[in-house]
XYZ file of C-alpha atoms in Angstrom:
679
model
C -0.503 39.738 -71.759
C 2.148 38.670 -69.271
C 1.238 37.935 -65.654
C 4.653 39.173 -64.501
C 4.052 42.029 -62.012
C 6.998 43.901 -63.518
C 5.481 43.893 -66.989
C 2.100 45.359 -66.053
C 1.323 48.880 -67.346
C 0.985 51.687 -64.822
C -1.199 54.759 -65.149
C 0.496 57.853 -63.713
C -2.120 60.586 -63.997
C -2.552 60.988 -67.773
C 0.656 59.071 -68.602
C 0.597 55.328 -69.350
C 3.871 53.610 -68.507
C 4.385 50.315 -70.328
C 5.772 48.419 -67.327
C 6.937 48.962 -63.755
C 10.684 49.321 -64.327
C 12.425 52.683 -64.543
C 15.861 54.177 -64.271
C 15.831 56.862 -61.608
C 17.559 60.197 -61.943
C 21.324 59.982 -61.793
C 24.143 61.970 -63.295
C 26.465 59.836 -65.436
C 28.587 62.928 -66.155
C 28.275 62.495 -69.906
C 27.092 66.061 -70.464
C 29.130 68.388 -72.660
C 29.135 72.075 -71.747
C 26.175 71.339 -69.492
C 24.139 69.946 -72.401
C 22.741 66.415 -72.945
C 24.446 65.900 -76.290
C 24.869 62.669 -78.224
C 26.717 60.632 -75.631
C 24.142 61.508 -72.979
C 21.247 60.879 -75.373
C 22.494 57.523 -76.636
C 23.063 56.287 -73.087
C 19.401 56.839 -72.164
C 18.119 55.774 -75.573
C 19.749 52.351 -75.234
C 17.630 51.670 -72.162
C 14.487 53.094 -73.753
C 14.883 50.885 -76.841
C 15.342 47.838 -74.614
C 11.984 48.353 -72.905
C 12.405 50.388 -69.737
C 9.141 52.253 -69.007
C 10.689 55.557 -68.043
C 14.098 57.147 -68.108
C 14.680 59.855 -65.535
C 17.523 62.040 -66.663
C 19.943 64.202 -64.695
C 20.941 63.752 -61.134
C 20.367 66.574 -60.907
C 20.119 69.416 -63.428
C 21.085 72.833 -62.092
C 18.377 75.510 -62.165
C 20.542 78.503 -61.199
C 23.913 80.001 -62.030
C 24.784 80.021 -58.331
C 24.297 76.255 -58.210
C 27.497 75.336 -60.061
C 27.895 71.656 -60.927
C 30.399 69.537 -59.097
C 30.351 66.663 -61.583
C 29.224 67.737 -65.053
C 25.558 68.251 -64.201
C 23.208 69.522 -66.882
C 22.564 73.274 -66.887
C 18.829 73.820 -67.309
C 19.147 77.520 -66.517
C 20.362 77.890 -70.102
C 17.856 78.248 -72.959
C 20.158 76.252 -75.215
C 19.363 73.080 -73.228
C 15.890 72.909 -74.778
C 16.762 71.557 -78.262
C 19.246 69.063 -76.843
C 16.709 67.812 -74.307
C 14.006 67.732 -76.970
C 16.052 65.447 -79.194
C 16.715 63.067 -76.284
C 13.038 63.126 -75.319
C 11.758 62.612 -78.854
C 14.083 59.652 -79.413
C 13.114 57.971 -76.143
C 9.410 58.635 -76.765
C 9.736 57.033 -80.182
C 11.257 54.001 -78.469
C 8.227 53.812 -76.160
C 9.669 55.224 -72.934
C 8.511 58.194 -70.903
C 11.100 60.827 -70.038
C 11.526 62.974 -66.948
C 14.317 65.122 -65.607
C 15.406 65.938 -62.082
C 15.799 69.621 -61.220
C 17.605 71.096 -58.273
C 19.564 73.895 -56.704
C 22.519 72.335 -54.925
C 22.565 74.878 -52.129
C 25.568 74.180 -49.945
C 26.348 70.910 -51.788
C 28.859 72.507 -54.138
C 32.044 74.564 -54.020
C 32.615 78.298 -53.991
C 35.299 78.092 -56.689
C 33.141 76.458 -59.380
C 31.255 78.061 -62.248
C 31.033 81.841 -61.928
C 32.476 81.949 -58.393
C 29.192 83.177 -56.954
C 28.471 82.787 -53.231
C 27.294 79.330 -52.210
C 23.755 79.509 -50.803
C 22.043 77.504 -48.084
C 19.204 77.650 -45.590
C 21.733 78.035 -42.809
C 25.432 78.662 -42.199
C 26.553 75.065 -41.618
C 29.108 73.587 -43.993
C 28.525 70.304 -45.780
C 31.602 68.150 -45.044
C 31.672 66.545 -48.497
C 31.907 69.802 -50.459
C 33.450 72.037 -47.818
C 31.869 75.415 -48.653
C 30.822 77.717 -45.815
C 27.557 78.977 -47.313
C 25.860 82.318 -47.270
C 22.493 82.172 -45.485
C 19.842 82.970 -48.072
C 18.213 86.393 -48.032
C 14.658 87.133 -49.169
C 15.820 88.229 -52.628
C 17.773 84.973 -52.994
C 14.631 82.988 -52.236
C 12.492 84.903 -54.727
C 15.173 84.600 -57.412
C 15.779 80.861 -56.955
C 12.041 80.074 -56.913
C 11.766 81.857 -60.264
C 14.789 79.919 -61.544
C 13.003 76.653 -60.733
C 9.892 77.783 -62.598
C 11.940 78.936 -65.591
C 13.712 75.566 -65.704
C 10.451 73.631 -65.501
C 9.063 75.721 -68.348
C 12.137 74.963 -70.462
C 11.669 71.251 -69.840
C 8.007 71.438 -70.780
C 9.062 73.122 -74.009
C 11.478 70.244 -74.597
C 8.576 67.809 -74.413
C 9.574 65.872 -71.303
C 6.722 64.243 -69.408
C 7.560 65.839 -66.097
C 10.178 66.878 -63.589
C 11.277 65.500 -60.278
C 12.629 67.850 -57.635
C 15.747 66.710 -55.797
C 14.981 67.075 -52.114
C 17.694 65.170 -50.308
C 20.866 66.947 -49.345
C 20.179 69.765 -51.802
C 18.644 73.182 -51.181
C 15.020 72.111 -50.702
C 16.064 69.566 -48.116
C 18.386 72.062 -46.460
C 15.258 74.062 -45.631
C 13.276 70.983 -44.542
C 15.859 69.262 -42.358
C 16.054 70.390 -38.717
C 19.787 69.685 -38.958
C 20.452 72.264 -41.670
C 17.707 74.899 -41.425
C 19.436 77.829 -39.766
C 17.298 80.566 -41.274
C 16.690 83.647 -39.118
C 13.307 83.975 -37.419
C 10.615 84.353 -40.026
C 8.497 82.373 -42.474
C 11.304 79.998 -43.538
C 12.920 79.272 -40.183
C 13.190 75.877 -38.574
C 10.594 76.442 -35.859
C 7.869 74.322 -37.482
C 7.332 71.834 -40.272
C 5.141 74.415 -41.996
C 8.027 76.857 -42.140
C 10.574 74.267 -43.178
C 8.332 73.124 -46.048
C 7.506 76.640 -47.226
C 10.357 76.937 -49.746
C 9.498 73.581 -51.335
C 5.851 74.571 -51.696
C 6.843 77.954 -53.095
C 8.779 76.131 -55.800
C 6.011 73.619 -56.462
C 3.379 76.326 -56.810
C 5.543 78.492 -59.064
C 6.300 75.540 -61.316
C 2.691 74.382 -61.449
C 1.562 77.899 -62.348
C 4.087 77.924 -65.169
C 3.614 74.431 -66.686
C -0.065 73.714 -66.039
C -1.907 70.648 -64.727
C -0.855 68.060 -67.335
C 2.856 68.299 -66.679
C 3.986 65.838 -63.993
C 5.703 67.133 -60.846
C 7.279 64.788 -58.331
C 9.399 64.919 -55.202
C 12.409 62.715 -54.528
C 12.671 63.448 -50.857
C 14.042 62.237 -47.554
C 11.228 60.714 -45.515
C 13.509 59.740 -42.634
C 16.941 61.219 -41.998
C 17.721 58.373 -39.587
C 20.009 60.652 -37.589
C 19.862 62.207 -34.108
C 18.004 65.514 -34.344
C 17.151 64.892 -37.977
C 13.819 64.646 -39.707
C 11.914 61.697 -38.175
C 9.865 59.218 -40.153
C 6.611 60.569 -38.737
C 7.330 63.948 -40.313
C 8.339 62.198 -43.505
C 4.948 60.527 -43.714
C 3.234 63.798 -42.885
C 5.137 65.496 -45.695
C 3.751 62.960 -48.161
C 0.252 63.662 -46.874
C 0.772 67.381 -47.419
C 2.170 66.829 -50.887
C -0.927 64.826 -51.764
C -3.348 67.271 -50.197
C -1.794 70.182 -52.059
C -2.613 68.698 -55.434
C 0.761 69.944 -56.643
C 2.658 66.652 -56.418
C 1.918 63.701 -58.719
C 4.371 61.184 -57.284
C 7.002 60.711 -54.602
C 10.351 58.967 -54.795
C 11.476 57.928 -51.328
C 14.893 58.305 -49.705
C 16.116 57.402 -46.217
C 19.244 58.959 -44.754
C 21.617 61.831 -45.478
C 24.381 62.425 -48.056
C 26.522 65.069 -46.344
C 29.457 62.678 -45.785
C 30.808 59.655 -47.646
C 29.596 57.202 -44.970
C 26.123 58.754 -44.928
C 25.852 58.667 -48.711
C 26.971 55.052 -48.805
C 24.122 54.150 -46.479
C 21.662 55.918 -48.789
C 23.140 54.231 -51.887
C 24.465 50.901 -50.570
C 27.292 49.099 -52.322
C 28.354 45.447 -52.488
C 28.422 43.597 -49.200
C 25.633 45.775 -47.818
C 21.993 44.873 -47.375
C 19.823 44.551 -50.461
C 16.933 47.043 -50.823
C 17.413 48.403 -47.269
C 14.933 51.279 -47.597
C 12.113 49.461 -49.368
C 10.135 49.226 -46.125
C 10.034 53.019 -45.814
C 8.800 53.465 -49.363
C 6.182 50.794 -48.737
C 4.990 52.587 -45.616
C 4.581 55.873 -47.499
C 2.592 54.159 -50.245
C 0.386 52.284 -47.753
C -0.353 55.237 -45.474
C -0.586 58.038 -48.031
C -1.407 56.474 -51.369
C 0.573 58.779 -53.629
C 2.227 57.000 -56.564
C 5.477 55.798 -55.036
C 8.852 55.224 -56.695
C 12.062 54.035 -55.096
C 15.564 52.850 -55.921
C 18.335 51.750 -53.566
C 20.302 48.557 -54.273
C 17.432 46.846 -56.046
C 19.956 45.100 -58.210
C 18.188 41.989 -59.467
C 14.884 41.069 -61.048
C 13.508 38.928 -58.176
C 13.968 41.805 -55.705
C 12.338 44.256 -58.115
C 9.472 41.842 -58.738
C 8.903 41.466 -54.990
C 8.923 45.234 -54.483
C 6.057 45.626 -56.952
C 4.117 42.430 -56.285
C 4.105 43.094 -52.523
C 2.494 46.479 -53.156
C 5.368 48.497 -51.730
C 6.159 50.335 -54.977
C 4.304 51.455 -58.048
C 7.497 51.918 -60.062
C 10.801 50.266 -59.189
C 14.113 51.907 -59.966
C 16.905 49.639 -61.233
C 19.465 52.256 -62.096
C 22.866 50.719 -61.434
C 21.465 47.399 -62.661
C 20.722 49.045 -66.004
C 24.279 50.343 -66.170
C 25.413 46.728 -65.963
C 22.776 45.578 -68.446
C 20.547 48.089 -70.259
C 18.527 45.227 -71.774
C 16.998 43.910 -68.540
C 13.378 44.465 -69.610
C 13.945 42.984 -73.056
C 15.461 39.867 -71.512
C 12.567 39.520 -69.060
C 10.072 39.794 -71.900
C 11.988 37.212 -73.940
C 12.261 34.784 -71.016
C 16.032 35.198 -70.799
C 16.519 36.388 -67.245
C 19.506 34.063 -66.897
C 21.282 36.147 -69.568
C 21.029 39.392 -67.586
C 24.485 40.692 -66.781
C 24.455 41.097 -62.983
C 25.181 44.311 -61.152
C 27.851 43.228 -58.667
C 27.515 46.360 -56.541
C 31.096 47.483 -57.120
C 29.801 51.057 -57.580
C 32.683 51.877 -59.873
C 30.050 53.954 -61.667
C 29.229 56.385 -58.859
C 32.702 56.471 -57.379
C 34.138 57.622 -60.699
C 31.611 60.472 -60.828
C 32.443 61.692 -57.346
C 36.127 61.714 -58.302
C 35.377 63.967 -61.260
C 35.182 61.282 -63.918
C 32.351 59.815 -65.930
C 30.225 56.849 -64.912
C 31.490 53.490 -66.153
C 30.310 50.016 -65.188
C 33.064 47.807 -63.844
C 32.127 44.987 -66.204
C 30.097 46.503 -69.022
C 32.451 48.753 -70.993
C 29.721 49.574 -73.529
C 27.835 51.652 -70.953
C 28.457 55.305 -71.713
C 30.197 54.369 -74.960
C 27.071 53.540 -76.952
C 28.287 55.589 -79.936
C 31.333 53.380 -80.448
C 30.883 50.128 -78.496
C 27.844 47.865 -78.963
C 25.852 46.241 -76.182
C 24.871 43.460 -78.605
C 27.525 41.563 -80.539
C 26.956 40.780 -84.217
C 28.168 37.605 -85.927
C 31.226 37.664 -88.134
C 30.939 36.769 -91.816
C 33.686 34.153 -91.503
C 34.206 31.917 -88.470
C 37.790 31.721 -87.241
C 39.739 29.719 -84.692
C 40.535 31.881 -81.667
C 42.875 30.687 -78.929
C 42.885 32.603 -75.652
C 45.423 32.087 -72.899
C 44.077 33.062 -69.491
C 40.600 32.866 -67.970
C 40.562 36.020 -65.904
C 38.123 38.836 -66.683
C 39.969 39.864 -69.868
C 40.283 36.339 -71.207
C 36.694 35.432 -70.405
C 35.361 38.602 -72.046
C 37.437 37.823 -75.115
C 36.044 34.284 -75.138
C 32.446 35.442 -74.696
C 32.614 38.047 -77.442
C 34.520 35.817 -79.862
C 31.953 33.057 -79.362
C 29.083 35.492 -79.936
C 30.830 36.488 -83.154
C 30.542 32.848 -84.188
C 34.211 31.944 -83.853
C 35.517 28.629 -82.536
C 37.156 29.393 -79.195
C 39.609 27.495 -77.005
C 40.736 28.916 -73.650
C 43.823 27.691 -71.805
C 44.019 28.412 -68.080
C 46.856 27.388 -65.774
C 44.653 27.320 -62.663
C 41.934 24.802 -61.899
C 39.181 27.424 -62.083
C 38.562 30.748 -63.822
C 38.699 34.237 -62.398
C 42.268 35.416 -62.012
C 42.565 38.398 -59.694
C 38.789 38.732 -59.448
C 38.596 35.335 -57.765
C 41.230 36.500 -55.294
C 39.206 39.661 -54.662
C 36.032 37.642 -54.104
C 37.661 35.651 -51.294
C 36.896 38.635 -49.069
C 33.332 38.062 -47.852
C 32.220 41.649 -48.373
C 33.371 41.577 -52.005
C 32.113 38.081 -52.785
C 29.644 39.486 -55.334
C 32.578 40.300 -57.607
C 32.610 36.656 -58.668
C 29.459 37.475 -60.629
C 31.764 39.105 -63.195
C 33.324 35.689 -63.774
C 30.273 33.459 -63.336
C 28.218 35.402 -65.891
C 30.949 35.190 -68.499
C 31.515 31.501 -67.867
C 27.807 30.835 -68.332
C 27.689 32.921 -71.513
C 30.785 31.191 -72.898
C 29.554 27.719 -71.989
C 26.255 28.391 -73.746
C 28.230 29.143 -76.907
C 30.431 26.031 -76.775
C 33.682 27.658 -75.734
C 36.198 24.943 -74.920
C 38.065 25.422 -71.626
C 41.279 23.615 -70.716
C 42.019 24.205 -67.068
C 45.166 23.083 -65.224
C 47.033 23.712 -68.470
C 50.068 25.964 -68.561
C 49.958 26.731 -72.263
C 53.285 26.912 -74.056
C 53.869 28.155 -77.572
C 53.718 24.642 -79.012
C 50.355 23.946 -77.373
C 48.919 27.143 -78.840
C 50.303 26.606 -82.347
C 49.024 23.029 -82.364
C 45.501 24.467 -82.413
C 46.220 26.097 -85.810
C 44.728 29.403 -84.635
C 43.717 32.369 -86.755
C 43.916 34.646 -83.728
C 45.789 34.254 -80.430
C 44.929 36.481 -77.475
C 47.219 36.489 -74.462
C 45.285 37.365 -71.297
C 47.609 35.839 -68.744
C 47.403 38.791 -66.359
C 50.249 39.781 -64.107
C 52.058 38.791 -60.949
C 52.685 41.049 -57.934
C 55.738 43.219 -58.228
C 57.556 42.435 -55.013
C 61.168 43.504 -55.387
C 60.754 47.261 -54.991
C 63.075 47.981 -52.042
C 66.707 48.985 -52.155
C 67.505 45.943 -50.000
C 65.731 43.208 -48.082
C 63.170 42.215 -50.696
C 63.560 38.581 -49.657
C 62.196 39.484 -46.219
C 58.847 40.802 -47.469
C 55.622 39.164 -48.628
C 52.929 40.518 -50.927
C 49.341 41.541 -50.286
C 48.364 38.679 -52.612
C 50.127 36.254 -50.260
C 47.912 37.446 -47.412
C 44.669 37.395 -49.427
C 45.318 33.946 -50.877
C 46.172 32.466 -47.491
C 49.618 31.394 -48.713
C 51.174 33.413 -45.873
C 49.707 33.641 -42.388
C 49.205 37.087 -40.861
C 51.834 38.343 -38.460
C 51.165 40.079 -35.171
C 52.845 43.447 -35.754
C 52.604 44.193 -39.461
C 53.735 46.980 -41.752
C 51.696 47.024 -44.957
C 53.525 49.204 -47.437
C 51.122 50.316 -50.155
C 52.659 51.942 -53.206
C 49.686 51.174 -55.488
C 46.779 52.637 -53.513
C 44.222 50.091 -54.671
C 41.700 47.646 -53.232
C 44.318 44.925 -52.830
C 46.109 46.767 -50.043
C 42.972 47.576 -48.064
C 41.603 44.062 -48.465
C 44.879 42.672 -47.158
C 44.902 45.194 -44.311
C 41.375 44.210 -43.350
C 42.321 40.525 -43.408
C 45.326 41.229 -41.191
C 43.317 43.326 -38.742
C 40.530 40.768 -38.515
C 43.156 38.118 -37.752
C 44.153 40.187 -34.708
C 47.272 41.873 -36.068
C 48.394 45.386 -35.263
C 48.636 46.980 -38.701
C 50.319 50.120 -39.957
C 49.401 51.038 -43.529
C 52.150 53.199 -44.978
C 52.150 55.018 -48.307
C 54.451 57.542 -49.989
C 51.335 59.292 -51.331
C 49.761 62.286 -49.600
C 46.580 60.270 -48.997
C 46.066 56.581 -48.458
C 44.333 54.328 -51.010
C 43.852 57.023 -53.685
C 42.535 54.439 -56.163
C 39.785 53.339 -53.758
C 37.165 56.008 -54.175
C 34.702 57.482 -51.711
C 31.877 54.979 -51.436
C 34.101 51.906 -51.567
C 36.365 53.317 -48.880
C 33.530 53.429 -46.347
C 33.197 49.666 -45.671
C 36.958 49.309 -45.252
C 36.991 52.048 -42.630
C 34.044 50.518 -40.822
C 35.851 47.190 -40.766
C 39.144 48.590 -39.452
C 38.681 51.753 -37.409
C 37.788 49.858 -34.236
C 40.877 47.668 -34.596
C 44.602 48.280 -34.201
C 45.088 49.897 -37.590
C 46.894 53.160 -38.274
C 47.594 55.055 -41.498
C 50.887 56.769 -42.244
C 51.139 58.957 -45.338
C 54.105 60.587 -47.132
C 56.684 58.018 -45.995
C 58.501 55.570 -48.271
C 59.738 52.139 -47.280
C 63.277 51.902 -48.653
C 64.561 48.663 -47.192
C 64.175 45.796 -44.755
C 66.674 43.889 -42.648
C 66.523 41.170 -40.058
C 67.068 42.044 -36.381
C 66.935 38.877 -34.333
C 63.363 37.591 -34.389
C 62.094 40.849 -35.856
C 62.315 42.786 -39.074
C 63.601 46.324 -39.221
C 61.884 48.586 -41.721
C 64.070 51.385 -43.027
C 61.816 54.341 -43.805
C 62.557 57.385 -45.925
C 60.617 60.215 -47.505
C 60.262 61.934 -50.862
C 60.120 65.279 -49.059
C 63.408 65.212 -47.154
C 66.314 62.929 -46.303
C 65.231 60.422 -43.683
C 66.421 57.018 -42.537
C 64.088 56.026 -39.708
C 64.068 52.455 -38.419
C 61.058 50.661 -36.927
C 60.470 47.098 -35.745
C 57.824 44.717 -37.132
C 57.434 40.976 -37.379
C 55.989 41.049 -40.903
C 56.340 43.441 -43.846
C 53.757 43.264 -46.620
C 54.213 45.164 -49.874
C 51.648 46.147 -52.484
C 53.020 47.615 -55.709
C 50.719 46.460 -58.488
C 51.662 43.762 -60.971
C 54.090 43.124 -63.781
C 52.856 41.394 -66.959
C 53.076 37.616 -67.119
C 53.692 37.592 -70.847
C 56.549 35.215 -71.674
C 54.429 33.182 -74.091
C 53.409 36.353 -75.912
C 57.024 37.294 -76.591
C 57.776 33.715 -77.643
C 54.947 33.804 -80.190
C 55.463 37.400 -81.308
C 58.073 36.805 -84.062
C 55.942 34.009 -85.495
C 52.746 36.066 -85.720
C 51.327 37.806 -88.770
C 51.114 41.212 -87.085
C 54.180 40.797 -84.864
C 51.932 41.554 -81.886
C 51.194 45.077 -83.069
C 47.857 46.818 -82.511
C 46.463 49.463 -84.841
C 45.292 51.970 -82.234
C 43.482 54.144 -84.766
C 41.380 51.174 -85.869
C 40.852 50.065 -82.270
C 39.550 53.461 -81.213
C 37.384 53.789 -84.321
C 35.841 50.362 -83.762
C 37.330 48.864 -86.935
C 38.993 45.447 -87.429
C 42.707 44.976 -86.974
C 44.150 44.613 -90.483
C 47.858 44.777 -89.602
C 50.335 42.539 -91.379
C 54.065 42.268 -91.018
C 55.078 38.680 -90.382
C 54.865 35.532 -92.434
C 52.614 33.300 -90.368
C 48.891 32.797 -90.488
C 47.786 34.013 -87.062
C 47.359 37.423 -85.490
C 48.609 37.901 -81.937
C 47.333 40.288 -79.293
C 47.647 40.704 -75.547
C 45.137 42.372 -73.263
C 44.480 43.258 -69.638
C 47.204 43.035 -67.031
C 49.302 40.980 -69.450
C 49.984 44.427 -70.953
C 50.232 46.556 -67.824
C 48.810 46.773 -64.319
C 45.359 48.405 -64.467
C 41.909 47.383 -63.231
C 39.036 45.037 -64.037
C 37.164 47.543 -66.187
C 40.255 48.239 -68.279
C 40.882 44.527 -68.801
C 37.327 43.860 -69.972
C 37.291 46.964 -72.170
C 40.529 45.800 -73.805
C 38.871 42.519 -74.695
C 35.540 43.898 -75.883
C 36.804 46.583 -78.220
C 39.397 44.284 -79.755
C 37.313 41.152 -80.212
C 34.000 42.737 -81.258
C 35.544 43.325 -84.699
C 37.418 40.039 -85.162
């Protein structure tokens, strides 16, 4: 029996959990037609098979037709969800993990033009800024109907065999009744005049569900215990709520939240990203557990095993949620048990996962492309039957992933890198203090490659002769790209790139135009560097919004770093040229919407327009390769080896990442993984 606090069993009422690590409820947006079909099931099953004690599904599942999903939530108001949920539950139970699901009515946290176009409901008339609907204040018949919907949904989940449900009570309908900031009910039993009244709806739901599912089905509350906002629910009331939950006998556990989620900045404080404080709300969860004694769960940027271990060993939590961490590495528990903590792929806090969901996509980890693709992409690499010689050019994220996977396949791997250290664009990104954790993407792969005897040759600009001298069976070009600078009609020689600013190769000016025609992190990182150096900065884009590739939660820290400085944003204008005017530069500005030729004065013009492939060596090798550089896309997508022939030589040639086209880190790593896993 291990002495590790994280590996101790925990008794939750009648349910024995095999350790103290769980994945909390979240919505990866893998549902199909509102159902947890195979993709959804396999995602959770991977974590269950690897040892997590409990998987909490959905984030959250909708209990009513007038709670239309905003990002592919599960629809537990449908009877057809039961068999799908039962299969997921049975599979995870067989793997040794408990299963719960989070239920909710979104209330005002949705849109009026989703689903069946029914009126958006809330406990008051105030609009939530993030979702923009002006809600209908609930009437008595709405309350009775929605309470019944909750009970019906809980009964469906009991029929599916799940171990319990957790009610979402932060930002959603329950919390809209509880919060003094959102309860605008007319005078009566549900109004905001007292805590009793504000809690009444939640207790109505709890009682209805308990009556329907009986005493052996677990019910829990994931609730805000401190809104941390003027006029909001104070921590004292949050503690009192836990006492009332316990005294009622209706609630078996609590899952603690601090803050609000009605705006992007507020949500980012609830779910912190890279560069923000680790486990910032653990103290609140610990206080609830100490003062009330209900089984206490919590998750908020508990991204690494030592932090999780402290949370449990210090008595602040009974169960610790490591949700984003398990998106980066679903095998955390297995690696702890096997004494391989150093092999855990780190969560770098990029929050590519959540940001994609809130933009209407599906959750993907920035550096684990197998997450969410369990049906087609393995988390564990198998060895090849025949070892080959693999030469990789470039040690950025794509090249390092190719090296790691090829080495795990048992191949002999040599990596050429022109720079004196690995990382490519990720290393440039990590120069910004707030994004320094990104280097974990590189460090983990270097450690994994080194442990498998990958040979690295740094400070080596590999030419075709150097590569062919290795007598390779496979050559992978992962040389990345270089900034595309010459995008203006005239005056390109007068501009510098965002990379020049981030690398320190060019010093910041005093009055700077940053022209961003890519809309990515690079521009905002450069703008922040310029602003922090004291420059007056205008960020201009031809798009209708600035930084469209930087999604909601990642945008927040940039704004907090720049809004109190001399930074302005100009949208829908296009920089067409630059010319010198004495000691200044004149920017010639046009528009896609009408004919314009405005002129403005700056002392520095910075452009950001993505990259162009650095692929000369690929084209030099291409005619000498067996496959002439071609990729069989059908085989790639199906997860089968590349069997293409066409040339006369003995090596296959591929290029990946930004050496193909300008994309992002996830795309580069995914390129490498799905190609090399079958070599």
